[in-house]
Structure formats: structure tokens, C-alpha cells
Amino acid sequence: MSHPHPELGPPPRLPDGGLRIVALGGLGEIGRNMAVFEYEGRLLIVDCGVLFPDPEQPGVDLILPDFEYIRGRLDDVEALILTHGHEDHIGAVPYLLRERRDIPLVGSRLTLAFIEAKLTEHRIQPEKRHVVEGERHHFGPFECEFFAVNHSIPDALAVAIRTPAGIVLHTGDFKMDQLPSDGRLTDLGGFARLGSEGVDLLMSDSTNAEVAGFVTSEREIGPVVDEVIRTSSKRVIVASFASHVHRVQQVIDAAEKHGRKVALVGRSMVRNMGVARDLGYLRIPNGLVVDSRDIEEWPPEDVVLICTGSQGEPMAALSRMANRDHAIRIAPGDTVLLASSLVPGNETAVNKVINGLTRWGARVVHKGNAKVHVSGHAAAGELLYVLNLTRPSNFMPVHGEWRHLRAHAKLASMTGVPDDHIVIAEDGVVVDLVDGVAKITGAVQAGYVYVDGISVGEITDTSLKDRRILGDEGFVSVVVVVDSNTGKLTAGPEIHARGSGIDPERFDEIIPVIEKAIEQNAADGVVDMQQIRRVVRRTVGRWVSDTYRRRPMIIPVIVEV
């Protein structure tokens, strides 16, 4: 197996007839999926998604791929192929189109509708190219064939990319549900045909590579949802991803069966389900859905609410309900159904929401105590099936954390892919397919780009470190007035602290020490304000550490007179 190396340098020039693949996200992480393909100087992008922040990234709204690798070559981009409409695959599209607005977006009808609704908020009118499974289209030197795959959202696609360098099959996110709720099967026959033709590189979804067997069918969830709604004596509040059309359909069907009205709560939920209904992917009987603002007019036993917040997102509807910060008030006897699996890293936030809901008297039904969700990603048995169908010459696991990538690589090895033809890469690692062999040849910049409010890329890891220190340890500010000619202290020090746990009365201990340090500096002829600032910071920091065993942020303010 080929492994990335921390000391990889810039890649060499791509050999004539070679295909270059660079993942700018999605390798070693769950989310931010984006892969760039290069042939003869032209580029093709597959997916452009976001990663959601964890508690170690306070204040961050979204994390984008780093576009620096392609920023100077945006005119070389032939198209952006979107495999499906989940945020971790389309969420960064608006930010890429800010840099070149006419990049053609290629995808299925629902996927393009979801991204168009999102781009409207950014005042961008995209150039779209609608494709369906079974079709072949040329984008510059890339011939792309599309295959139906089922996932936890309708209209997902895999794509085979043909160039003279060989055939690359990118599965996107997929599973092999044999009884999908929409009847749309993963095209295993198409995969087998590609295998007979010769797949030079398989790039396959690794999210569930550690899970044995096959994923449970979506159809097994419907009866459980029906039972929860049937047995609930008051309101039922269902939290789901705003794009999970299949799950919302199951809830709507059960609500209609048991004579309940349905209200959609949350802007993204209302927007996406409106799009899905208009395109015929969501079937809503007339009169079933009511405005969430009118929900209090209906008896609790006649209501089902469908909202966002299944991952414990602080600003989502369910979290706000749990915190009593929403117009909809949780009441004793309400049932809350978390109809999704946990995204890794969200466990603490979700448990906090569950506790908050339970505090107000709700019964919370979730994956831990009921069969209310199945994964949208193929388990190991399904991944082996695809490996054996396609028989790739080279294999590159994608879409997963390190443990998922390595588990998937092991599956490929078990099916007979030579270990030296299995490439485990990470974000930014360059993989070249030349003469039928895929190898790592270098690395490019592929760090995190943080979105914080309206700022994009202005927040750095250093900024986040400062935020963590402020959140964990607080700060101490020290104001001193210094003669700019002599460096001598003329007023102060004046010390203030917030969130540091320091008793203000004890600052009397450190003031003489600061005065002495500045006096010594002046005696040594130091008048540079930056150096005086460093002396104050070091003096106060050492005292706080020795006295309290804490490390707050020390903010010296030097006023020159």
C-alpha cells in the first residue's frame, strides 16, 4: 500500500497521458468532500462540500476546502460534478462560485434544485447541466458516465471518468439497499460492465468500512416511525437532516394514517422539502401540512412537527426547543424522535439536547433505544461486493476518517488488489495515474478555511487557539503608561481580569513586580514598546502560572506619553 508522508513536497509535472487526482477534502475526515481531476491541463471537480465545526473550533460556522490549489486555474475547470445533495458534498459550492460564477454545475435534478435554492440566497444564478443515470457526457477531455446509486437522499449518482489515462469510477456516497423506499437500486449491473471493460482506479465511499455485513433496508424504518406516532399521546416532534426526503416521507405517511397534521420547522427544512415536493420526490396529501406558526391551534394529539437539529446543532430548532429558546415549547407527554445516526464528534451535543428535552418531560426516541435510522453508507459486505464486481487495477478509499480508509484498504487487499496498487491518501496528497499505476507523487496546500459570520478565511488556527484560551482560562489585561523617551513608568499598572478565576485583591502582589521589571528595562536603556509589552506579558504570565497554575491570555496595553 502507498502511504502519504508528512514531508511530501510539491508534485512534479504531470507526465503526458497521465491523470492527476487531488482530494481537497473528505480524506481523513467525515465531510468537506472535494476531488480535483486533471488531464492535459484541464480540470474536473467532483463535489464541493463543507465540514461542520467541533467544540474545539469556537465561533466557526462552516469549514470549507482550501481552493488555493485551483485558485489560479479556475478558467481550466470544465465542470463541477455533484454526486448528491448533502451539505458535505454541495455546501461549499457558493463559495467556489464566488471566485468563478460560470463553472457548470452537473448533477441530478434534485441535487441541482437543492443547490439552486442555496445559491439564490447568495444571489448567484448557476450554469446547470442536468444528467441522469445511464447517460454519457463530455466535459473537455473527460468523458463521464453516470450510474444510479441509493443513499439517504434521492437521485444520488456515481460517476465513471474516462480519459486516455484510464477509467476512474467514483462511487460518491452509496449503499446497496435492495428494497429502497423509492425503488431506485444501485446500478450493480453497470458496475459489473465497467469491471469487464477494466476499471483502472476505484475511488469508493469508506464511511462504513468497519461495519460488517449489509446495511438494513430503509423499508424497515417505516413501521417503527408508524408505531412511535401511533402510540404517542401528545405531540410528536421528529428531528431529521433537512435533506432526508425518504425519512420525511415516512413521517408524512404515518402522520396521515393516524390523522395528524404536519408542520415543517426550520428554514432549510421548509426550503428543501418544498423543492422535493415541487419536483415530485415528496408526496404530500392536500391539507396535511400546516404552517408552524399556526400549530398551537391544533390539539397536541393531532400534530407532528418535523424539524432540524438531529445532530445537536446549537442554532437548530430542536436545540433551541431543548433550551427553552424557541416559540414551540416542549411539554410533558411530548415525544421527540431523533431520526438520524450520529455524525462522529456530535455525541456530546446530541446527549445535551436529549437531556434538555427529557428535563421538560418529553419522551425521546433515538437510535440508542429504537430502530429509527439506518445508515446511508455501504457496510463492509457491500464494499466487498463492489470491489469484486469492478475488479479495479488500483484502489483509493475516499470519504472517511483514517480508520475507515485503512479498513477499506484492507478489504481491497482481501479481494486481490495488489498492496502496492492501493493508495491511502489524505487531503492535499497528489495521486497520479500513469501507465495504469496509481502512485503518490507529492502534496499541495489543503488546509481548513473557516467561515465565521461573513468572513471567509480570515480566522486562522492561531485565532481559534486564542478563542479556546479565552473560553477556558479567561484573560488578564494590564494597562501601563510609559515615557516614550526614557521607557520609565509614569502611571499604572492597572490590572483587570475576566473569567480567569483570579481574586482581584491579589493583584497588589504583582504590581510591584511589574514596576520593578519596567524600571530595570529603563535602566538598561530599553524604550522599544514591543519589548516592554513582552516584559509585562512574561512577568504577569509567570506570576499567574506560579500562583494559580492557570494560563489565561495576558493582554498588555502600553500607553506612550
XYZ file of C-alpha atoms in Angstrom:
561
model
C 0.000 0.000 0.000
C 1.125 3.542 -0.731
C 1.015 5.893 2.251
C 1.204 9.682 2.451
C 4.299 11.142 4.030
C 4.442 14.315 6.106
C 7.499 15.524 4.176
C 5.983 15.259 0.701
C 6.964 18.187 -1.485
C 5.249 19.776 -4.482
C 4.442 17.237 -7.211
C 6.475 17.096 -10.421
C 4.982 17.978 -13.788
C 2.221 15.552 -14.727
C 3.569 13.167 -17.393
C 1.916 13.271 -20.811
C -1.074 10.981 -20.874
C -1.320 10.861 -17.082
C -4.311 11.662 -14.882
C -3.802 13.578 -11.636
C -6.190 13.301 -8.665
C -6.040 15.663 -5.680
C -8.565 15.468 -2.860
C -9.017 18.869 -1.222
C -11.304 17.373 1.425
C -13.003 14.169 2.518
C -9.898 12.090 3.267
C -9.193 11.536 6.951
C -12.449 13.324 7.863
C -16.219 12.987 7.543
C -17.268 15.883 5.302
C -15.730 18.601 3.105
C -15.699 16.188 0.171
C -13.954 17.549 -2.918
C -11.734 15.892 -5.529
C -9.949 17.555 -8.453
C -9.033 15.588 -11.603
C -6.502 16.924 -14.100
C -5.814 15.739 -17.631
C -3.902 17.668 -20.335
C -4.114 20.866 -18.344
C -7.880 20.732 -17.884
C -9.656 20.206 -14.560
C -12.799 18.372 -13.478
C -14.110 18.679 -9.904
C -16.268 16.101 -8.137
C -18.232 17.526 -5.185
C -17.550 20.637 -3.136
C -18.797 20.200 0.418
C -18.412 21.610 3.896
C -17.317 20.230 7.246
C -19.176 21.247 10.376
C -17.073 22.566 13.273
C -16.448 20.744 16.521
C -16.225 22.257 20.022
C -12.501 22.886 19.504
C -13.383 25.456 16.825
C -15.484 28.017 18.743
C -17.346 30.623 16.719
C -16.814 28.842 13.407
C -19.928 28.325 11.287
C -18.535 26.140 8.483
C -15.223 24.719 7.296
C -14.503 24.844 3.556
C -11.950 23.121 1.347
C -8.914 25.254 0.572
C -9.276 26.411 -3.049
C -5.693 27.698 -3.253
C -4.560 24.731 -5.379
C -7.006 25.647 -8.156
C -7.420 29.390 -7.497
C -5.035 30.383 -10.283
C -6.554 27.813 -12.656
C -10.285 28.341 -12.300
C -10.564 29.031 -16.037
C -9.282 25.468 -16.620
C -12.249 23.928 -14.763
C -14.541 22.176 -17.241
C -17.310 21.343 -14.756
C -18.198 20.628 -11.145
C -19.980 17.280 -10.793
C -22.203 16.958 -7.722
C -22.900 13.347 -6.774
C -25.832 14.204 -4.453
C -27.415 16.985 -2.437
C -25.971 16.601 1.071
C -24.201 19.580 2.630
C -20.908 17.704 2.945
C -20.929 17.461 -0.866
C -22.559 20.730 -2.026
C -22.273 23.147 0.905
C -19.106 24.898 -0.342
C -20.358 25.424 -3.910
C -21.490 29.028 -3.280
C -18.016 29.921 -2.017
C -16.333 28.398 -5.074
C -18.740 30.147 -7.453
C -17.925 33.468 -5.822
C -14.497 33.036 -7.422
C -15.830 31.943 -10.834
C -19.568 32.216 -11.264
C -19.938 30.347 -14.561
C -18.465 26.972 -13.568
C -21.022 24.488 -14.975
C -22.744 22.512 -12.206
C -23.530 18.943 -13.219
C -25.886 16.689 -11.306
C -29.263 15.033 -10.987
C -32.485 17.012 -10.936
C -32.954 17.058 -7.149
C -29.291 17.813 -6.457
C -29.291 20.793 -8.814
C -32.583 22.032 -7.373
C -31.172 21.925 -3.839
C -28.035 23.828 -4.851
C -30.003 26.368 -6.893
C -32.170 27.151 -3.859
C -28.995 27.607 -1.805
C -27.324 29.794 -4.434
C -30.367 32.048 -4.634
C -29.559 33.160 -1.079
C -26.067 34.087 -2.327
C -27.544 35.875 -5.374
C -25.774 33.560 -7.794
C -27.506 32.173 -10.881
C -25.635 28.941 -11.663
C -24.970 27.397 -15.025
C -26.560 23.963 -14.665
C -26.384 20.741 -16.654
C -28.933 18.124 -15.660
C -27.836 14.485 -16.076
C -29.495 11.158 -15.345
C -28.162 7.675 -14.790
C -27.160 5.842 -17.946
C -26.049 8.991 -19.757
C -22.585 9.880 -21.001
C -21.393 13.459 -21.338
C -18.116 15.077 -22.364
C -16.575 17.871 -20.333
C -13.426 18.841 -22.176
C -11.160 15.747 -22.279
C -13.254 13.977 -19.614
C -15.998 11.586 -20.711
C -18.319 10.998 -17.760
C -20.844 8.181 -17.425
C -23.385 8.354 -14.618
C -24.786 5.483 -12.550
C -27.710 5.336 -10.135
C -26.792 4.637 -6.524
C -29.047 4.689 -3.496
C -28.195 6.744 -0.458
C -30.083 8.579 2.283
C -31.205 11.173 -0.270
C -32.878 10.616 -3.664
C -31.129 10.980 -7.001
C -27.575 10.140 -5.883
C -25.092 9.293 -8.633
C -21.777 7.546 -9.129
C -19.585 8.720 -11.990
C -17.090 6.920 -14.234
C -14.480 9.329 -15.618
C -12.864 8.215 -18.868
C -9.638 9.668 -20.260
C -6.834 8.077 -22.280
C -5.124 7.533 -18.902
C -7.832 5.033 -17.946
C -11.239 4.671 -16.311
C -11.816 6.011 -12.807
C -15.019 5.016 -11.011
C -16.018 7.421 -8.218
C -18.924 5.909 -6.276
C -19.900 9.030 -4.344
C -21.782 8.157 -1.159
C -23.771 4.980 -1.701
C -25.254 1.815 -0.274
C -26.860 -1.297 -1.797
C -30.366 -1.227 -0.348
C -32.255 -3.975 -2.208
C -35.634 -2.593 -1.111
C -35.201 1.192 -1.299
C -38.248 3.260 -0.439
C -38.151 4.971 -3.842
C -37.445 1.756 -5.783
C -34.187 3.162 -7.231
C -31.476 0.485 -6.998
C -27.725 0.918 -7.088
C -26.682 0.003 -10.645
C -24.666 -3.112 -9.893
C -25.048 -4.256 -13.494
C -23.405 -1.039 -14.662
C -20.590 -1.516 -12.175
C -20.084 -5.084 -13.443
C -19.999 -3.856 -17.046
C -17.328 -1.327 -16.095
C -15.410 -4.112 -14.382
C -15.433 -6.121 -17.610
C -14.258 -3.053 -19.509
C -11.474 -2.500 -16.975
C -11.547 -0.081 -14.019
C -8.102 1.462 -13.668
C -8.891 3.215 -10.380
C -11.798 2.746 -7.978
C -12.495 5.589 -5.545
C -15.125 4.315 -3.126
C -17.068 5.568 -0.079
C -15.381 4.319 3.115
C -17.665 5.676 5.871
C -18.949 2.255 6.982
C -15.918 0.149 6.068
C -15.597 -1.024 9.690
C -19.227 -2.206 9.848
C -19.695 -5.888 8.977
C -22.362 -7.191 6.636
C -25.010 -5.187 4.808
C -26.924 -2.059 5.859
C -30.550 -2.545 6.902
C -33.147 -1.515 4.321
C -34.918 1.840 4.640
C -38.235 -0.022 4.487
C -37.658 -1.433 7.973
C -37.761 2.077 9.442
C -41.291 2.918 8.268
C -43.102 0.581 10.707
C -41.029 1.900 13.634
C -41.874 5.523 12.776
C -45.523 4.494 12.406
C -45.502 2.824 15.843
C -43.945 5.880 17.536
C -46.623 8.173 16.113
C -49.449 5.703 16.824
C -48.527 5.254 20.489
C -47.783 8.901 21.295
C -50.497 10.616 23.356
C -49.466 14.198 22.555
C -47.271 15.984 20.021
C -44.599 14.153 18.072
C -41.516 16.157 17.093
C -39.270 14.449 14.533
C -35.710 15.754 14.055
C -34.005 14.827 10.799
C -31.499 16.130 8.306
C -33.114 18.810 6.178
C -32.291 16.791 3.066
C -33.529 13.361 4.179
C -36.507 13.171 1.836
C -37.084 9.436 2.424
C -37.372 9.870 6.188
C -39.679 12.877 5.884
C -41.890 10.864 3.520
C -42.152 8.069 6.078
C -43.171 10.560 8.763
C -45.754 12.187 6.493
C -47.232 8.795 5.584
C -47.531 7.793 9.252
C -48.997 11.165 10.241
C -51.659 10.912 7.536
C -52.504 7.353 8.574
C -53.105 8.412 12.172
C -54.986 11.614 11.416
C -52.307 14.121 12.406
C -51.353 17.408 10.770
C -47.703 18.032 9.869
C -45.707 21.253 10.298
C -42.194 21.795 8.943
C -39.925 23.789 11.256
C -36.624 25.373 10.246
C -35.704 27.372 7.144
C -33.608 24.662 5.482
C -36.266 22.001 6.176
C -39.046 24.158 4.668
C -36.880 25.075 1.660
C -35.652 21.575 0.837
C -38.973 19.826 1.319
C -40.643 22.470 -0.813
C -38.164 21.727 -3.594
C -38.628 17.950 -3.188
C -42.423 18.302 -3.273
C -42.383 20.528 -6.367
C -40.201 18.007 -8.223
C -42.329 15.027 -7.206
C -39.831 13.387 -4.840
C -42.052 14.078 -1.821
C -45.767 13.184 -1.836
C -47.820 15.393 0.496
C -51.625 14.987 0.553
C -53.586 18.215 0.216
C -54.328 19.874 3.534
C -51.916 17.716 5.547
C -49.180 20.318 6.067
C -49.958 23.398 8.140
C -47.882 26.476 8.926
C -45.743 26.009 12.034
C -46.928 29.425 13.272
C -50.467 28.039 13.494
C -49.506 24.822 15.238
C -50.811 25.918 18.649
C -54.352 25.997 17.198
C -54.348 22.208 16.910
C -54.721 19.741 19.797
C -51.340 18.189 20.727
C -52.533 14.677 19.834
C -53.263 15.840 16.261
C -49.814 17.264 15.481
C -46.468 16.077 14.101
C -43.615 18.550 13.708
C -40.610 17.832 11.501
C -37.570 19.953 12.312
C -33.807 20.236 12.019
C -31.319 19.649 14.832
C -30.753 15.894 14.941
C -27.004 16.492 15.424
C -27.348 18.858 18.372
C -26.516 21.963 16.299
C -26.776 24.916 18.727
C -28.897 27.131 16.464
C -31.139 24.400 15.035
C -34.785 24.196 16.035
C -34.509 21.146 18.311
C -31.604 22.536 20.341
C -33.474 25.777 20.842
C -36.549 23.851 21.993
C -34.405 21.967 24.498
C -33.036 25.289 25.786
C -36.481 26.935 26.006
C -35.350 29.397 23.304
C -37.995 28.571 20.693
C -41.627 29.511 20.148
C -42.506 25.802 20.309
C -42.387 24.789 23.969
C -41.709 21.177 24.921
C -44.395 19.901 27.292
C -44.801 16.752 29.411
C -46.088 13.895 27.255
C -44.476 15.118 24.016
C -42.473 12.559 22.046
C -39.261 13.557 20.268
C -37.931 11.224 17.580
C -34.282 11.650 16.523
C -34.471 10.064 13.088
C -30.789 10.059 12.180
C -27.498 8.479 13.100
C -24.823 10.409 14.957
C -22.152 12.129 12.918
C -18.832 11.318 14.671
C -17.939 14.071 17.127
C -21.527 15.167 17.781
C -22.246 12.738 20.621
C -21.835 15.269 23.444
C -24.021 17.894 21.765
C -26.774 15.363 21.000
C -26.741 13.964 24.540
C -27.071 17.505 25.875
C -30.151 18.057 23.696
C -31.658 14.723 24.791
C -31.155 15.658 28.441
C -32.691 19.083 27.864
C -35.757 17.620 26.160
C -36.170 14.994 28.876
C -35.957 17.680 31.538
C -39.138 19.272 30.178
C -40.973 15.948 30.226
C -40.514 14.680 26.676
C -40.033 11.038 25.758
C -37.005 10.892 23.448
C -36.770 8.054 20.937
C -33.376 7.711 19.267
C -31.090 5.184 17.633
C -29.874 4.026 21.034
C -33.306 2.787 22.134
C -35.211 2.117 18.882
C -34.610 1.217 15.237
C -35.324 4.698 13.926
C -32.489 5.164 11.444
C -30.357 3.210 9.010
C -27.109 4.399 7.511
C -26.862 5.751 4.006
C -23.394 4.263 3.533
C -22.406 0.798 2.356
C -21.114 -1.591 5.005
C -18.140 -3.921 4.505
C -20.174 -6.652 2.790
C -21.438 -4.180 0.199
C -17.985 -2.675 -0.297
C -16.557 -6.143 -0.951
C -19.355 -6.734 -3.443
C -18.426 -3.599 -5.404
C -14.724 -4.428 -5.279
C -15.421 -7.876 -6.708
C -17.782 -6.503 -9.372
C -15.389 -3.844 -10.627
C -12.065 -5.686 -10.089
C -10.038 -2.447 -10.134
C -6.370 -2.370 -11.045
C -5.830 0.352 -8.442
C -7.865 1.346 -5.398
C -8.142 4.572 -3.411
C -10.514 4.691 -0.407
C -12.282 8.056 -0.012
C -14.873 9.727 2.228
C -13.899 8.686 5.726
C -11.660 9.116 8.709
C -8.298 7.341 8.847
C -9.711 4.216 10.459
C -12.344 3.954 7.715
C -9.799 4.437 4.921
C -7.489 1.773 6.329
C -10.347 -0.677 6.897
C -11.495 -0.187 3.300
C -7.941 -0.628 2.026
C -7.778 -3.958 3.878
C -10.992 -5.078 2.163
C -9.482 -4.214 -1.219
C -6.376 -6.227 -0.387
C -8.546 -9.211 0.578
C -10.233 -9.122 -2.851
C -6.902 -9.311 -4.650
C -5.924 -5.730 -5.368
C -2.112 -5.711 -5.023
C -0.980 -3.829 -1.928
C 1.335 -1.611 -3.988
C -1.712 -0.565 -6.066
C -3.733 0.551 -3.012
C -3.284 4.263 -2.365
C -4.208 5.674 1.041
C -4.021 9.426 0.658
C -5.046 12.393 2.759
C -6.259 15.856 1.862
C -3.788 17.591 -0.440
C -1.852 14.451 -1.371
C -1.337 14.175 -5.132
C -2.074 10.831 -6.812
C -1.052 10.289 -10.433
C -2.462 7.523 -12.621
C 0.239 6.893 -15.215
C 0.634 3.796 -17.394
C -2.060 2.005 -15.420
C -0.456 2.533 -11.989
C -1.662 4.968 -9.320
C 1.065 6.446 -7.116
C 1.517 9.304 -4.650
C 3.790 11.920 -6.214
C 3.612 14.950 -3.921
C 1.363 17.204 -1.911
C -0.295 20.605 -2.215
C -1.876 23.032 0.255
C -5.226 21.717 1.520
C -5.853 23.184 4.955
C -9.063 24.303 6.634
C -10.764 27.519 5.556
C -13.073 28.802 8.277
C -16.332 30.661 7.734
C -17.164 32.899 10.681
C -20.193 35.094 10.065
C -19.466 36.962 6.836
C -15.712 36.405 6.995
C -14.208 33.600 4.913
C -10.630 32.529 5.541
C -9.836 35.382 7.930
C -9.974 33.171 11.017
C -6.770 31.163 11.481
C -5.777 28.295 13.732
C -3.991 30.880 15.886
C -7.269 32.795 16.229
C -9.042 29.621 17.318
C -6.293 28.885 19.835
C -6.821 32.353 21.301
C -10.572 31.731 21.487
C -10.036 28.438 23.275
C -7.709 30.090 25.782
C -10.241 32.864 26.394
C -13.018 30.315 26.803
C -11.055 28.017 29.080
C -8.782 30.367 31.020
C -10.145 33.903 30.590
C -7.888 36.936 30.226
C -5.876 39.436 32.250
C -5.308 42.941 30.871
C -2.507 45.168 32.186
C -2.507 48.880 31.360
C 0.706 50.866 31.905
C 1.686 54.382 30.854
C 5.333 54.731 29.778
C 7.501 57.706 28.833
C 8.365 57.148 25.178
C 11.774 58.838 25.561
C 13.034 57.135 28.712
C 10.983 53.952 28.917
C 10.125 54.805 32.513
C 6.740 54.069 34.075
C 4.630 57.212 34.532
C 1.281 55.674 35.576
C -0.173 52.269 36.387
C -0.056 49.340 36.270
C -3.837 48.901 36.236
C -4.952 45.279 36.079
C -8.327 43.799 35.069
C -9.345 40.158 34.684
C -12.361 38.304 33.312
C -13.040 34.580 33.517
C -9.594 33.854 34.920
C -10.609 32.786 38.431
C -8.111 35.241 39.927
C -9.011 37.207 43.061
C -8.610 40.918 42.083
C -7.313 41.750 45.564
C -4.242 39.620 44.911
C -3.132 41.866 42.041
C -1.454 44.001 44.719
C 1.189 41.249 44.858
C 2.174 41.547 41.205
C 2.050 45.353 40.749
C 5.443 45.964 42.438
C 6.957 43.161 40.363
C 5.736 44.772 37.125
C 7.032 48.184 38.241
C 10.446 46.721 39.027
C 10.658 44.924 35.660
C 9.852 48.135 33.745
C 12.326 50.126 35.847
C 15.047 47.581 35.092
C 14.227 47.863 31.394
C 14.502 51.649 31.527
C 17.816 51.386 33.363
C 19.057 49.169 30.554
C 18.055 51.852 28.034
C 15.112 49.945 26.581
C 12.490 52.268 25.054
C 11.026 49.879 22.456
C 7.336 49.482 23.292
C 7.115 45.951 21.887
C 9.890 44.809 24.189
C 8.211 46.486 27.170
C 4.965 44.738 26.206
C 6.767 41.373 26.157
C 8.288 42.035 29.600
C 4.877 42.837 31.087
C 3.271 39.776 29.498
C 6.069 37.474 30.685
C 6.075 38.902 34.229
C 2.313 38.621 34.715
C 2.092 35.236 32.989
C 4.774 33.757 35.245
C 3.048 35.067 38.385
C -0.377 33.706 37.359
C 1.114 30.319 36.471
C 3.064 30.049 39.746
C 0.182 31.298 41.909
C -2.868 29.715 40.248
C -1.495 27.062 37.880
C -3.545 28.716 35.129
C -2.671 30.141 31.719
C -5.097 32.953 30.855
C -4.491 35.246 27.919
C -2.285 38.152 29.061
C -3.068 41.408 27.227
C -0.558 44.207 27.951
C -1.725 47.693 26.896
C 1.179 50.163 26.715
C 0.244 53.849 26.510
C 3.047 56.167 25.368
C 3.374 59.738 26.655
